[in-house]
Amino acid sequence: MNEFLNLFILFITDAWFAWIPAVGFAMVFNVPRKMLIFCAAGGALTHSFRFLLLHFGIPIEWATFIASANMGFLGLYWSRKHLIPRPVFTVASVIPMIPGSYAFTAMIGLVEINTSGYSLELMQIVMENGLRTLFILTALSFGLAIPSILIYRGRPIV
Amino acid sequence: MSLSKEQQTELTRVAVFAGQILHQHGAESRLIEQTTQRIGLALGADNVELSISPDAIVITSLVNGHCVTTTRRCHDRGINMQMVCDVQRICVMVEKQLLDAKEVKKRLQRLKPFKHNRWLVVLMIGFSCASFSHFFGGDRAAYWVTFVAASLAMILRQELAHRQHNPFVNFAAAAFVATIITSVGVIFEAGENPQIAMAASVLLLVPGFPLINAVSDMLKGHINMGIARWVFSTLLAISVSIGIVAAMTLIGVSGWTN
């Protein structure tokens, strides 16, 4: 019971810290003011859901894929309800899951291989972070596209 | 319903204008294609074909066996979802036959990009990057160092974007400033693990939207658009990392690859 409570508190904290970046980046993308609340809800839900999946030992790529596929279906529902294109909600909501730190580490590794010469450790950093970025990002976009790939197949959603 | 030559030309112009707005404000290729075609068909064309390339769109409308083709250059005007929403709304209204070509044109020309209050955006981005520092396991000191660094970097980014500087220069400069500030935090040993602030404070410069658009474009068959967006965002990430490395070399702190 105590363990469950701890997990629940972590889950809520995760959701709380995830809505902030979702709304922040939605504002950079100039999402209309009325829709920001949906981005906040989507961001909090997806990131905390992924947190739960990671907690139960699912690899990060698959966890990201499942969480973003959920967001894709949620976005589908909202977009049909409000007659607004799906990327308006979905992209801002998955922004907290973007592997930005891995991407920059890989790039910085490349720059350092250039300045300080080739070494196995640097190359390992570049490859591991680069591949992780690639796979997480593909899982993310693929998950978001699931509704239009599997259900709509080329027909317009709104 | 038979359209005259002038009407067909006008219809093509209206449709391509809608496509151009979507392209300039960062919509994905499938959305550009569908919306343009739907507006063209709803205004009475028999068929509308378009070809999207990273900096231009070409559209051909077919009415009674006559073709009209036109090309528009699309300069990037920054991601703006409000414009995409408005064009989509106009598209739905045209399909319900609530607007004619003249009215659509007037409405499209009236659209103005909506921008959130810039200081509010700075505040929210500061807190966003601070939240990322929490996700990386940072303590309170790292939280506030990240907040300050990310906010100042965002102010710089907005200023440079406002003066129409090259995005690569802009992102490198913003990463440089953010890393300088967080490096000072590392030197004065703010908190348990000040390196976390270095990683979190540059996350406002991740080109997330182009990356997601790139993959979903490629998934949906617009390979060339996807590759263009992918290369663009990779170049942005490289210029960010050059800004970070420059700042780390200048201050003499290392925080990333060790």
Short mmCIF file of C-alpha atoms in Angstrom, two decimals, chain B residues 21-235:
data_model
loop_
_atom_site.label_atom_id
_atom_site.label_comp_id
_atom_site.label_asym_id
_atom_site.label_seq_id
_atom_site.Cartn_x
_atom_site.Cartn_y
_atom_site.Cartn_z
CA ILE B 21 -0.26 30.13 -45.85
CA LEU B 22 -0.25 26.56 -44.50
CA HIS B 23 3.22 25.90 -45.89
CA GLN B 24 4.67 29.10 -44.46
CA HIS B 25 3.34 28.46 -40.99
CA GLY B 26 4.61 24.93 -40.56
CA ALA B 27 1.72 22.58 -41.39
CA GLU B 28 2.61 19.02 -42.37
CA SER B 29 2.54 18.16 -46.08
CA ARG B 30 -0.52 15.91 -45.93
CA LEU B 31 -2.52 18.77 -44.40
CA ILE B 32 -1.31 21.27 -47.03
CA GLU B 33 -2.20 18.88 -49.84
CA GLN B 34 -5.62 17.92 -48.51
CA THR B 35 -6.73 21.42 -47.56
CA THR B 36 -5.68 22.93 -50.88
CA GLN B 37 -7.42 20.19 -52.85
CA ARG B 38 -10.58 20.43 -50.76
CA ILE B 39 -10.84 24.19 -51.23
CA GLY B 40 -10.25 23.81 -54.99
CA LEU B 41 -12.85 21.05 -55.37
CA ALA B 42 -15.40 22.87 -53.20
CA LEU B 43 -15.07 25.98 -55.36
CA GLY B 44 -15.96 23.91 -58.43
CA ALA B 45 -12.79 22.49 -59.96
CA ASP B 46 -12.98 18.98 -61.44
CA ASN B 47 -9.58 18.08 -60.11
CA VAL B 48 -6.72 19.75 -58.25
CA GLU B 49 -3.20 18.39 -58.25
CA LEU B 50 -0.33 19.85 -56.34
CA SER B 51 3.35 19.30 -55.90
CA ILE B 52 4.95 20.42 -52.66
CA SER B 53 8.63 21.12 -52.38
CA PRO B 54 10.43 22.63 -49.37
CA ASP B 55 10.36 26.19 -50.67
CA ALA B 56 7.52 26.31 -53.18
CA ILE B 57 4.19 24.77 -54.14
CA VAL B 58 2.92 24.15 -57.67
CA ILE B 59 -0.78 23.64 -58.23
CA THR B 60 -2.81 22.71 -61.30
CA SER B 61 -6.58 22.93 -61.46
CA LEU B 62 -8.64 21.14 -64.08
CA VAL B 63 -12.03 22.46 -65.27
CA ASN B 64 -13.75 21.11 -68.40
CA GLY B 65 -10.47 19.76 -69.73
CA HIS B 66 -8.63 23.10 -69.29
CA CYS B 67 -5.66 23.33 -66.97
CA VAL B 68 -4.43 26.33 -65.02
CA THR B 69 -1.07 25.97 -63.30
CA THR B 70 0.53 28.36 -60.87
CA THR B 71 3.55 28.38 -58.56
CA ARG B 72 4.11 30.16 -55.27
CA ARG B 73 7.33 30.55 -53.34
CA CYS B 74 6.91 29.78 -49.64
CA HIS B 75 9.27 31.55 -47.28
CA ASP B 76 9.29 30.23 -43.76
CA ARG B 77 7.42 32.60 -41.49
CA GLY B 78 7.70 30.64 -38.29
CA ILE B 79 5.40 28.01 -36.83
CA ASN B 80 1.97 29.45 -36.17
CA MET B 81 -0.81 27.00 -35.36
CA GLN B 82 -3.44 29.71 -35.12
CA MET B 83 -3.05 30.44 -38.87
CA VAL B 84 -3.33 26.71 -39.62
CA CYS B 85 -6.54 26.52 -37.54
CA ASP B 86 -8.04 29.52 -39.33
CA VAL B 87 -7.29 28.19 -42.81
CA GLN B 88 -8.79 24.85 -41.81
CA ARG B 89 -11.93 26.59 -40.56
CA ILE B 90 -12.28 28.50 -43.84
CA CYS B 91 -11.84 25.19 -45.70
CA VAL B 92 -14.67 23.58 -43.75
CA MET B 93 -16.91 26.59 -44.38
CA VAL B 94 -16.21 26.47 -48.14
CA GLU B 95 -17.10 22.79 -48.21
CA LYS B 96 -20.43 23.58 -46.60
CA GLN B 97 -20.99 26.13 -49.40
CA LEU B 98 -21.11 29.03 -46.95
CA LEU B 99 -18.50 31.07 -48.84
CA ASP B 100 -17.80 31.81 -52.50
CA ALA B 101 -14.36 32.37 -54.07
CA LYS B 102 -14.38 36.14 -53.52
CA GLU B 103 -15.34 35.78 -49.86
CA VAL B 104 -12.69 33.11 -49.27
CA LYS B 105 -10.02 35.32 -50.77
CA LYS B 106 -11.07 38.24 -48.58
CA ARG B 107 -11.00 36.10 -45.47
CA LEU B 108 -7.62 34.58 -46.28
CA GLN B 109 -6.15 38.03 -46.86
CA ARG B 110 -7.57 39.26 -43.57
CA LEU B 111 -5.78 36.55 -41.55
CA LYS B 112 -3.10 37.98 -39.30
CA PRO B 113 -0.60 35.77 -37.43
CA PHE B 114 -1.53 35.83 -33.77
CA LYS B 115 1.38 36.02 -31.34
CA HIS B 116 1.28 35.33 -27.63
CA ASN B 117 2.57 38.05 -25.33
CA ARG B 118 6.35 37.71 -25.58
CA TRP B 119 7.08 38.15 -21.86
CA LEU B 120 4.54 35.49 -21.00
CA VAL B 121 6.27 33.17 -23.48
CA VAL B 122 9.65 33.93 -21.89
CA LEU B 123 8.25 33.12 -18.44
CA MET B 124 6.64 29.87 -19.58
CA ILE B 125 9.74 28.73 -21.49
CA GLY B 126 11.86 29.48 -18.42
CA PHE B 127 9.60 27.28 -16.30
CA SER B 128 9.49 24.63 -19.06
CA CYS B 129 13.24 24.19 -19.10
CA ALA B 130 13.27 24.28 -15.31
CA SER B 131 10.74 21.41 -15.37
CA PHE B 132 13.07 19.49 -17.66
CA SER B 133 15.82 19.96 -15.08
CA HIS B 134 13.46 18.36 -12.57
CA PHE B 135 12.95 15.40 -14.94
CA PHE B 136 16.74 15.00 -15.13
CA GLY B 137 16.88 14.78 -11.36
CA GLY B 138 18.07 18.28 -10.52
CA ASP B 139 17.58 19.97 -7.15
CA ARG B 140 16.18 23.41 -6.39
CA ALA B 141 19.40 25.30 -7.24
CA ALA B 142 19.57 23.64 -10.66
CA TYR B 143 15.89 24.51 -11.14
CA TRP B 144 16.43 28.24 -10.69
CA VAL B 145 19.72 28.40 -12.60
CA THR B 146 17.96 26.70 -15.51
CA PHE B 147 15.06 29.10 -15.23
CA VAL B 148 17.30 32.17 -15.47
CA ALA B 149 19.47 30.78 -18.27
CA ALA B 150 16.54 29.57 -20.38
CA SER B 151 14.61 32.82 -19.94
CA LEU B 152 17.58 34.95 -21.02
CA ALA B 153 18.25 32.63 -23.98
CA MET B 154 14.58 32.91 -24.99
CA ILE B 155 14.72 36.72 -24.84
CA LEU B 156 17.79 36.66 -27.08
CA ARG B 157 16.11 34.21 -29.45
CA GLN B 158 13.04 36.41 -29.76
CA GLU B 159 15.12 39.54 -30.30
CA LEU B 160 17.24 37.95 -33.04
CA ALA B 161 14.18 36.39 -34.70
CA HIS B 162 12.47 39.79 -34.61
CA ARG B 163 15.44 41.29 -36.46
CA GLN B 164 15.20 38.47 -39.05
CA HIS B 165 18.58 36.93 -38.31
CA ASN B 166 19.47 33.58 -39.78
CA PRO B 167 17.98 30.81 -37.60
CA PHE B 168 21.31 28.97 -37.35
CA VAL B 169 23.06 32.09 -36.03
CA ASN B 170 20.14 32.71 -33.72
CA PHE B 171 20.15 29.21 -32.20
CA ALA B 172 23.94 29.12 -31.80
CA ALA B 173 23.88 32.49 -30.01
CA ALA B 174 21.04 31.47 -27.70
CA ALA B 175 22.79 28.19 -26.82
CA PHE B 176 26.00 30.13 -26.16
CA VAL B 177 24.28 32.51 -23.73
CA ALA B 178 22.41 29.74 -21.90
CA THR B 179 25.57 27.67 -21.48
CA ILE B 180 27.63 30.67 -20.28
CA ILE B 181 25.09 31.32 -17.52
CA THR B 182 24.81 27.68 -16.43
CA SER B 183 28.63 27.32 -16.53
CA VAL B 184 28.83 30.14 -14.00
CA GLY B 185 26.47 28.01 -11.90
CA VAL B 186 28.89 25.07 -12.26
CA ILE B 187 31.89 27.23 -11.25
CA PHE B 188 30.14 28.49 -8.12
CA GLU B 189 28.86 24.97 -7.46
CA ALA B 190 25.19 25.81 -7.25
CA GLY B 191 23.49 22.80 -5.69
CA GLU B 192 24.34 19.11 -5.82
CA ASN B 193 24.62 18.58 -9.53
CA PRO B 194 24.90 21.85 -11.48
CA GLN B 195 25.69 20.01 -14.75
CA ILE B 196 22.01 19.17 -15.02
CA ALA B 197 21.23 22.84 -15.52
CA MET B 198 23.60 22.89 -18.51
CA ALA B 199 21.68 20.08 -20.18
CA ALA B 200 18.22 21.42 -19.35
CA SER B 201 18.73 25.09 -20.20
CA VAL B 202 19.31 24.50 -23.92
CA LEU B 203 16.23 22.34 -24.42
CA LEU B 204 14.22 25.36 -25.54
CA LEU B 205 16.29 25.14 -28.73
CA VAL B 206 15.26 21.61 -29.70
CA PRO B 207 13.61 21.80 -33.13
CA GLY B 208 10.78 19.51 -32.01
CA PHE B 209 8.08 20.56 -34.44
CA PRO B 210 10.18 20.20 -37.62
CA LEU B 211 11.48 16.83 -36.40
CA ILE B 212 7.99 15.42 -35.78
CA ASN B 213 6.76 16.88 -39.06
CA ALA B 214 9.76 15.36 -40.85
CA VAL B 215 9.01 11.83 -39.67
CA SER B 216 5.27 12.09 -40.24
CA ASP B 217 5.81 13.53 -43.74
CA MET B 218 8.06 10.63 -44.63
CA LEU B 219 5.55 8.15 -43.17
CA LYS B 220 2.79 9.60 -45.32
CA GLY B 221 4.76 9.53 -48.54
CA HIS B 222 6.19 13.05 -48.82
CA ILE B 223 9.76 11.84 -48.71
CA ASN B 224 11.40 14.95 -50.13
CA MET B 225 9.64 17.28 -47.69
CA GLY B 226 10.54 14.95 -44.84
CA ILE B 227 14.21 14.87 -45.80
CA ALA B 228 14.29 18.66 -46.12
CA ARG B 229 12.77 19.15 -42.69
CA TRP B 230 15.03 16.49 -41.18
CA VAL B 231 18.17 18.11 -42.58
CA PHE B 232 17.02 21.53 -41.44
CA SER B 233 16.47 20.38 -37.88
CA THR B 234 19.75 18.44 -37.82
CA LEU B 235 21.58 21.59 -38.91
#
